[in-house]
PDB file of C-alpha atoms in Angstrom:
ATOM      1  CA  MET A 336     -13.503 -20.578 -25.613  1.00 46.00           C
ATOM      2  CA  ARG A 337     -15.407 -17.411 -26.445  1.00 52.00           C
ATOM      3  CA  MET A 338     -14.916 -16.140 -22.914  1.00 49.00           C
ATOM      4  CA  ARG A 339     -11.137 -16.529 -23.206  1.00 53.00           C
ATOM      5  CA  GLU A 340     -11.071 -14.630 -26.529  1.00 53.00           C
ATOM      6  CA  ARG A 341     -13.133 -11.826 -25.027  1.00 51.00           C
ATOM      7  CA  ASP A 342     -10.792 -11.635 -22.013  1.00 48.00           C
ATOM      8  CA  GLU A 343      -7.750 -11.527 -24.308  1.00 50.00           C
ATOM      9  CA  ASP A 344      -9.345  -8.781 -26.415  1.00 49.00           C
ATOM     10  CA  GLU A 345     -10.126  -6.799 -23.271  1.00 50.00           C
ATOM     11  CA  TYR A 346      -6.554  -7.303 -22.030  1.00 45.00           C
ATOM     12  CA  ASN A 347      -5.132  -6.142 -25.383  1.00 48.00           C
ATOM     13  CA  LEU A 348      -7.436  -3.115 -25.342  1.00 44.00           C
ATOM     14  CA  GLN A 349      -6.236  -2.234 -21.823  1.00 47.00           C
ATOM     15  CA  ALA A 350      -2.599  -2.643 -22.877  1.00 47.00           C
ATOM     16  CA  VAL A 351      -3.095  -0.383 -25.905  1.00 47.00           C
ATOM     17  CA  SER A 352      -4.827   2.301 -23.835  1.00 49.00           C
ATOM     18  CA  LEU A 353      -2.059   2.039 -21.223  1.00 47.00           C
ATOM     19  CA  GLN A 354       0.554   2.497 -23.952  1.00 49.00           C
ATOM     20  CA  GLN A 355      -1.225   5.638 -25.080  1.00 52.00           C
ATOM     21  CA  CYS A 356      -1.361   6.995 -21.529  1.00 50.00           C
ATOM     22  CA  VAL A 357       2.271   6.319 -20.666  1.00 50.00           C
ATOM     23  CA  PRO A 358       4.212   6.660 -23.922  1.00 53.00           C
ATOM     24  CA  VAL A 359       7.543   7.526 -22.301  1.00 52.00           C
ATOM     25  CA  SER A 360       7.658   4.414 -20.131  1.00 61.00           C
ATOM     26  CA  PHE A 361       6.627   2.107 -22.945  1.00 67.00           C
ATOM     27  CA  ARG A 362       9.030   3.713 -25.398  1.00 70.00           C
ATOM     28  CA  LYS A 363      11.904   2.812 -23.090  1.00 72.00           C
ATOM     29  CA  ILE A 364      10.736  -0.620 -21.929  1.00 78.00           C
ATOM     30  CA  MET A 365       9.106  -2.122 -25.046  1.00 80.00           C
ATOM     31  CA  PRO A 366      12.386  -2.830 -26.925  1.00 81.00           C
ATOM     32  CA  LEU A 367      13.649  -4.687 -23.867  1.00 81.00           C
ATOM     33  CA  LEU A 368      10.423  -6.697 -23.562  1.00 82.00           C
ATOM     34  CA  ASN A 369      10.445  -7.529 -27.274  1.00 83.00           C
ATOM     35  CA  ARG A 370      14.071  -8.691 -27.043  1.00 84.00           C
ATOM     36  CA  GLY A 371      13.098 -10.865 -24.070  1.00 83.00           C
ATOM     37  CA  LYS A 372      10.379 -12.567 -26.134  1.00 85.00           C
ATOM     38  CA  VAL A 373      12.893 -13.643 -28.769  1.00 87.00           C
ATOM     39  CA  ALA A 374      15.747 -14.791 -26.526  1.00 85.00           C
ATOM     40  CA  PRO A 375      16.660 -14.744 -22.839  1.00 87.00           C
ATOM     41  CA  LEU A 376      17.910 -11.357 -21.707  1.00 84.00           C
ATOM     42  CA  THR A 377      21.538 -10.870 -20.718  1.00 85.00           C
ATOM     43  CA  ILE A 378      23.274  -8.136 -18.750  1.00 83.00           C
ATOM     44  CA  ALA A 379      24.363  -6.544 -22.040  1.00 83.00           C
ATOM     45  CA  ASP A 380      20.694  -5.981 -22.954  1.00 81.00           C
ATOM     46  CA  LEU A 381      20.082  -3.746 -19.945  1.00 78.00           C
ATOM     47  CA  PRO A 382      20.643   0.018 -20.219  1.00 77.00           C
ATOM     48  CA  PRO A 383      23.820   1.289 -18.543  1.00 78.00           C
ATOM     49  CA  LEU A 384      23.724   2.815 -15.079  1.00 76.00           C
ATOM     50  CA  ALA A 385      24.490   6.451 -14.466  1.00 77.00           C
ATOM     51  CA  PRO A 386      28.154   6.844 -13.425  1.00 78.00           C
ATOM     52  CA  GLY A 387      27.186   7.944  -9.896  1.00 79.00           C
ATOM     53  CA  ASP A 388      24.979   4.884  -9.383  1.00 79.00           C
ATOM     54  CA  GLU A 389      27.634   2.227  -9.933  1.00 82.00           C
ATOM     55  CA  VAL A 390      28.460   0.133  -6.884  1.00 83.00           C
ATOM     56  CA  GLU A 391      32.198   0.881  -6.904  1.00 87.00           C
ATOM     57  CA  THR A 392      31.529   4.637  -7.012  1.00 88.00           C
ATOM     58  CA  ILE A 393      29.043   4.498  -4.128  1.00 89.00           C
ATOM     59  CA  ILE A 394      31.267   2.336  -1.927  1.00 88.00           C
ATOM     60  CA  GLY A 395      34.323   4.477  -2.715  1.00 89.00           C
ATOM     61  CA  LYS A 396      32.461   7.646  -1.784  1.00 90.00           C
ATOM     62  CA  VAL A 397      31.414   6.202   1.593  1.00 89.00           C
ATOM     63  CA  GLU A 398      34.813   4.606   2.313  1.00 89.00           C
ATOM     64  CA  THR A 399      36.495   7.970   1.780  1.00 90.00           C
ATOM     65  CA  GLN A 400      34.181   9.606   4.315  1.00 90.00           C
ATOM     66  CA  VAL A 401      34.535   6.711   6.800  1.00 88.00           C
ATOM     67  CA  ARG A 402      38.326   7.239   6.797  1.00 89.00           C
ATOM     68  CA  ARG A 403      37.833  10.954   7.563  1.00 90.00           C
ATOM     69  CA  HIS A 404      35.150  10.610  10.256  1.00 84.00           C
ATOM     70  CA  SER A 405      34.919   8.165  13.134  1.00 81.00           C
ATOM     71  CA  SER A 406      31.103   8.197  13.104  1.00 85.00           C
ATOM     72  CA  LEU A 407      29.344   6.129  10.442  1.00 83.00           C
ATOM     73  CA  PHE A 408      26.325   8.452  10.622  1.00 86.00           C
ATOM     74  CA  ILE A 409      28.456  11.524   9.861  1.00 90.00           C
ATOM     75  CA  ALA A 410      30.276   9.637   7.102  1.00 89.00           C
ATOM     76  CA  LEU A 411      26.975   8.664   5.436  1.00 88.00           C
ATOM     77  CA  CYS A 412      25.617  12.208   5.751  1.00 89.00           C
ATOM     78  CA  ARG A 413      28.788  13.646   4.216  1.00 91.00           C
ATOM     79  CA  ALA A 414      28.881  11.048   1.431  1.00 91.00           C
ATOM     80  CA  PHE A 415      25.255  11.664   0.420  1.00 92.00           C
ATOM     81  CA  TRP A 416      25.028  15.347   1.339  1.00 93.00           C
ATOM     82  CA  ASN A 417      24.065  16.504  -2.171  1.00 92.00           C
ATOM     83  CA  ASP A 418      21.193  14.028  -2.420  1.00 91.00           C
ATOM     84  CA  ILE A 419      19.981  14.754   1.110  1.00 92.00           C
ATOM     85  CA  PHE A 420      20.084  18.503   0.478  1.00 95.00           C
ATOM     86  CA  ALA A 421      18.276  18.150  -2.878  1.00 93.00           C
ATOM     87  CA  ALA A 422      15.546  16.069  -1.214  1.00 94.00           C
ATOM     88  CA  TRP A 423      15.211  18.675   1.550  1.00 95.00           C
ATOM     89  CA  CYS A 424      14.941  21.481  -1.041  1.00 95.00           C
ATOM     90  CA  ASN A 425      12.280  19.608  -2.986  1.00 95.00           C
ATOM     91  CA  GLY A 426      10.430  18.855   0.255  1.00 95.00           C
ATOM     92  CA  THR A 427      10.517  22.515   1.236  1.00 96.00           C
ATOM     93  CA  LEU A 428       9.239  23.581  -2.188  1.00 96.00           C
ATOM     94  CA  TRP A 429       6.516  20.929  -1.945  1.00 96.00           C
ATOM     95  CA  VAL A 430       5.325  22.339   1.390  1.00 96.00           C
ATOM     96  CA  LEU A 431       5.448  25.911   0.064  1.00 96.00           C
ATOM     97  CA  THR A 432       3.418  25.063  -3.038  1.00 96.00           C
ATOM     98  CA  ALA A 433       0.898  23.153  -0.906  1.00 94.00           C
ATOM     99  CA  LEU A 434       0.563  26.268   1.283  1.00 96.00           C
ATOM    100  CA  ALA A 435       0.187  28.377  -1.857  1.00 95.00           C
ATOM    101  CA  GLN A 436      -2.709  26.140  -2.899  1.00 94.00           C
ATOM    102  CA  ALA A 437      -4.414  26.774   0.423  1.00 93.00           C
ATOM    103  CA  ILE A 438      -3.846  30.517   0.119  1.00 95.00           C
ATOM    104  CA  ILE A 439      -5.093  30.626  -3.488  1.00 95.00           C
ATOM    105  CA  LEU A 440      -8.215  28.651  -2.652  1.00 93.00           C
ATOM    106  CA  GLY A 441      -9.739  31.480  -0.556  1.00 93.00           C
ATOM    107  CA  PRO A 442      -9.733  34.183  -3.281  1.00 94.00           C
ATOM    108  CA  PHE A 443     -10.827  31.585  -5.836  1.00 94.00           C
ATOM    109  CA  VAL A 444     -13.917  30.665  -3.802  1.00 93.00           C
ATOM    110  CA  ASP A 445     -14.643  34.382  -3.179  1.00 93.00           C
ATOM    111  CA  ALA A 446     -14.436  35.125  -6.926  1.00 93.00           C
ATOM    112  CA  LEU A 447     -16.826  32.249  -7.636  1.00 92.00           C
ATOM    113  CA  ALA A 448     -19.241  33.533  -4.989  1.00 93.00           C
ATOM    114  CA  ARG A 449     -19.161  37.061  -6.519  1.00 92.00           C
ATOM    115  CA  ASN A 450     -19.639  35.658 -10.069  1.00 91.00           C
ATOM    116  CA  ASP A 451     -16.446  37.448 -11.104  1.00 90.00           C
ATOM    117  CA  ASN A 452     -15.509  35.169 -13.991  1.00 91.00           C
ATOM    118  CA  ILE A 453     -12.179  36.777 -14.905  1.00 93.00           C
ATOM    119  CA  SER A 454     -10.869  36.639 -11.330  1.00 93.00           C
ATOM    120  CA  ALA A 455     -12.192  33.104 -10.909  1.00 93.00           C
ATOM    121  CA  ILE A 456     -10.365  31.989 -14.051  1.00 94.00           C
ATOM    122  CA  ILE A 457      -7.124  33.654 -12.959  1.00 94.00           C
ATOM    123  CA  TRP A 458      -7.315  32.177  -9.438  1.00 94.00           C
ATOM    124  CA  GLY A 459      -8.357  28.798 -10.848  1.00 93.00           C
ATOM    125  CA  LEU A 460      -5.404  28.708 -13.240  1.00 95.00           C
ATOM    126  CA  SER A 461      -3.127  29.752 -10.385  1.00 95.00           C
ATOM    127  CA  PHE A 462      -4.492  26.897  -8.286  1.00 95.00           C
ATOM    128  CA  ILE A 463      -3.930  24.418 -11.134  1.00 95.00           C
ATOM    129  CA  PHE A 464      -0.376  25.686 -11.646  1.00 95.00           C
ATOM    130  CA  ALA A 465       0.335  25.353  -7.902  1.00 95.00           C
ATOM    131  CA  SER A 466      -1.105  21.809  -7.986  1.00 94.00           C
ATOM    132  CA  ILE A 467       1.195  20.850 -10.855  1.00 95.00           C
ATOM    133  CA  LEU A 468       4.206  22.274  -9.027  1.00 94.00           C
ATOM    134  CA  THR A 469       3.179  20.469  -5.836  1.00 95.00           C
ATOM    135  CA  THR A 470       3.064  17.168  -7.708  1.00 94.00           C
ATOM    136  CA  ILE A 471       6.432  17.761  -9.377  1.00 94.00           C
ATOM    137  CA  PHE A 472       8.207  18.686  -6.136  1.00 95.00           C
ATOM    138  CA  LEU A 473       6.617  15.811  -4.218  1.00 94.00           C
ATOM    139  CA  HIS A 474       7.709  13.226  -6.783  1.00 94.00           C
ATOM    140  CA  ARG A 475      11.211  14.674  -7.054  1.00 93.00           C
ATOM    141  CA  MET A 476      11.531  14.569  -3.260  1.00 94.00           C
ATOM    142  CA  PHE A 477      10.402  10.928  -3.060  1.00 92.00           C
ATOM    143  CA  TRP A 478      12.669   9.949  -5.959  1.00 91.00           C
ATOM    144  CA  ARG A 479      15.677  11.519  -4.245  1.00 91.00           C
ATOM    145  CA  ILE A 480      14.857   9.936  -0.886  1.00 91.00           C
ATOM    146  CA  MET A 481      14.323   6.463  -2.367  1.00 89.00           C
ATOM    147  CA  ARG A 482      17.477   6.686  -4.483  1.00 88.00           C
ATOM    148  CA  THR A 483      19.551   7.872  -1.526  1.00 89.00           C
ATOM    149  CA  GLY A 484      18.200   5.106   0.715  1.00 87.00           C
ATOM    150  CA  PHE A 485      18.988   2.507  -1.936  1.00 87.00           C
ATOM    151  CA  GLN A 486      22.510   3.876  -2.382  1.00 88.00           C
ATOM    152  CA  MET A 487      23.056   3.858   1.393  1.00 88.00           C
ATOM    153  CA  LYS A 488      21.985   0.212   1.496  1.00 85.00           C
ATOM    154  CA  VAL A 489      24.380  -0.637  -1.322  1.00 85.00           C
ATOM    155  CA  ALA A 490      27.171   1.234   0.446  1.00 87.00           C
ATOM    156  CA  MET A 491      26.543  -0.524   3.762  1.00 85.00           C
ATOM    157  CA  LEU A 492      26.458  -3.972   2.131  1.00 84.00           C
ATOM    158  CA  GLY A 493      29.630  -3.122   0.206  1.00 86.00           C
ATOM    159  CA  LEU A 494      31.418  -1.919   3.340  1.00 84.00           C
ATOM    160  CA  LEU A 495      30.320  -5.060   5.198  1.00 82.00           C
ATOM    161  CA  HIS A 496      31.478  -7.242   2.307  1.00 81.00           C
ATOM    162  CA  ASN A 497      34.875  -5.537   2.125  1.00 83.00           C
ATOM    163  CA  LYS A 498      35.307  -5.790   5.901  1.00 81.00           C
ATOM    164  CA  LEU A 499      34.403  -9.498   5.884  1.00 79.00           C
ATOM    165  CA  LEU A 500      36.957 -10.168   3.149  1.00 80.00           C
ATOM    166  CA  LYS A 501      39.691  -8.622   5.360  1.00 82.00           C
ATOM    167  CA  THR A 502      38.553 -10.342   8.569  1.00 79.00           C
ATOM    168  CA  THR A 503      39.978 -13.675   9.655  1.00 79.00           C
ATOM    169  CA  THR A 504      37.701 -16.692   9.954  1.00 79.00           C
ATOM    170  CA  ALA A 505      38.463 -16.902  13.685  1.00 79.00           C
ATOM    171  CA  ALA A 506      37.185 -13.352  14.200  1.00 78.00           C
ATOM    172  CA  ILE A 507      34.090 -14.105  12.113  1.00 75.00           C
ATOM    173  CA  ALA A 508      33.422 -17.233  14.168  1.00 77.00           C
ATOM    174  CA  LEU A 509      33.858 -15.202  17.368  1.00 77.00           C
ATOM    175  CA  ALA A 510      31.326 -12.585  16.199  1.00 75.00           C
ATOM    176  CA  GLY A 511      28.910 -15.261  15.055  1.00 76.00           C
ATOM    177  CA  THR A 512      27.366 -15.771  11.662  1.00 73.00           C
ATOM    178  CA  GLY A 513      23.931 -14.815  12.998  1.00 78.00           C
ATOM    179  CA  LYS A 514      25.111 -11.310  13.849  1.00 76.00           C
ATOM    180  CA  ILE A 515      26.746 -10.920  10.450  1.00 74.00           C
ATOM    181  CA  LEU A 516      23.630 -12.178   8.661  1.00 74.00           C
ATOM    182  CA  THR A 517      21.495  -9.745  10.663  1.00 75.00           C
ATOM    183  CA  LEU A 518      23.792  -6.896   9.633  1.00 69.00           C
ATOM    184  CA  ALA A 519      23.508  -7.862   5.970  1.00 69.00           C
ATOM    185  CA  THR A 520      19.825  -8.746   5.804  1.00 70.00           C
ATOM    186  CA  SER A 521      18.006  -6.559   8.324  1.00 71.00           C
ATOM    187  CA  ASP A 522      20.178  -3.633   9.334  1.00 65.00           C
ATOM    188  CA  ALA A 523      21.500  -2.640   5.908  1.00 64.00           C
ATOM    189  CA  VAL A 524      18.065  -3.074   4.320  1.00 65.00           C
ATOM    190  CA  ARG A 525      16.620  -0.497   6.746  1.00 67.00           C
ATOM    191  CA  PHE A 526      18.092   2.212   4.529  1.00 64.00           C
ATOM    192  CA  ASP A 527      15.419   1.324   1.976  1.00 60.00           C
ATOM    193  CA  ASN A 528      12.888   2.606   4.516  1.00 60.00           C
ATOM    194  CA  ILE A 529      14.428   6.100   4.676  1.00 55.00           C
TER     195      ILE A 529
END
């Protein structure tokens, strides 16, 4: 019994220290968790989606581009051009700040070797600033890429769903349910891997 109490105390201590480390995440999620302890959560308890992330908006954006272009690849690129371009910009800035770190490292090491404290501090602070920027750009790039891949998956599943609703059962039987299931489960999910 004592062992269980000690484990629970250690778990509570870890949870408290985690709350102190990540106050933004816990500030947003704790009311939802507390509500879930009292009663089962419903859809109304969840925070609303951003207007651009709603399924109807995503599918509509892709359907518009599919009508304009015969290629699905071009339609997807046109529909998600802003997100793709923002991810590319963040990726470029990430590479540039990583190169800046490498460039700054040389003078920093030289200043340390010469015992030039002022220069070492300036180069060290520059290196730290470049590291912070590298982290910011890297995370923004990955967030954009993951979000775009998820939206492409949603769009592909929505397009497939809409097409299946308009297709006759004879045509579906001719194509085969295995092919349709593969499209929905494997092929559309590949956009998550972008």
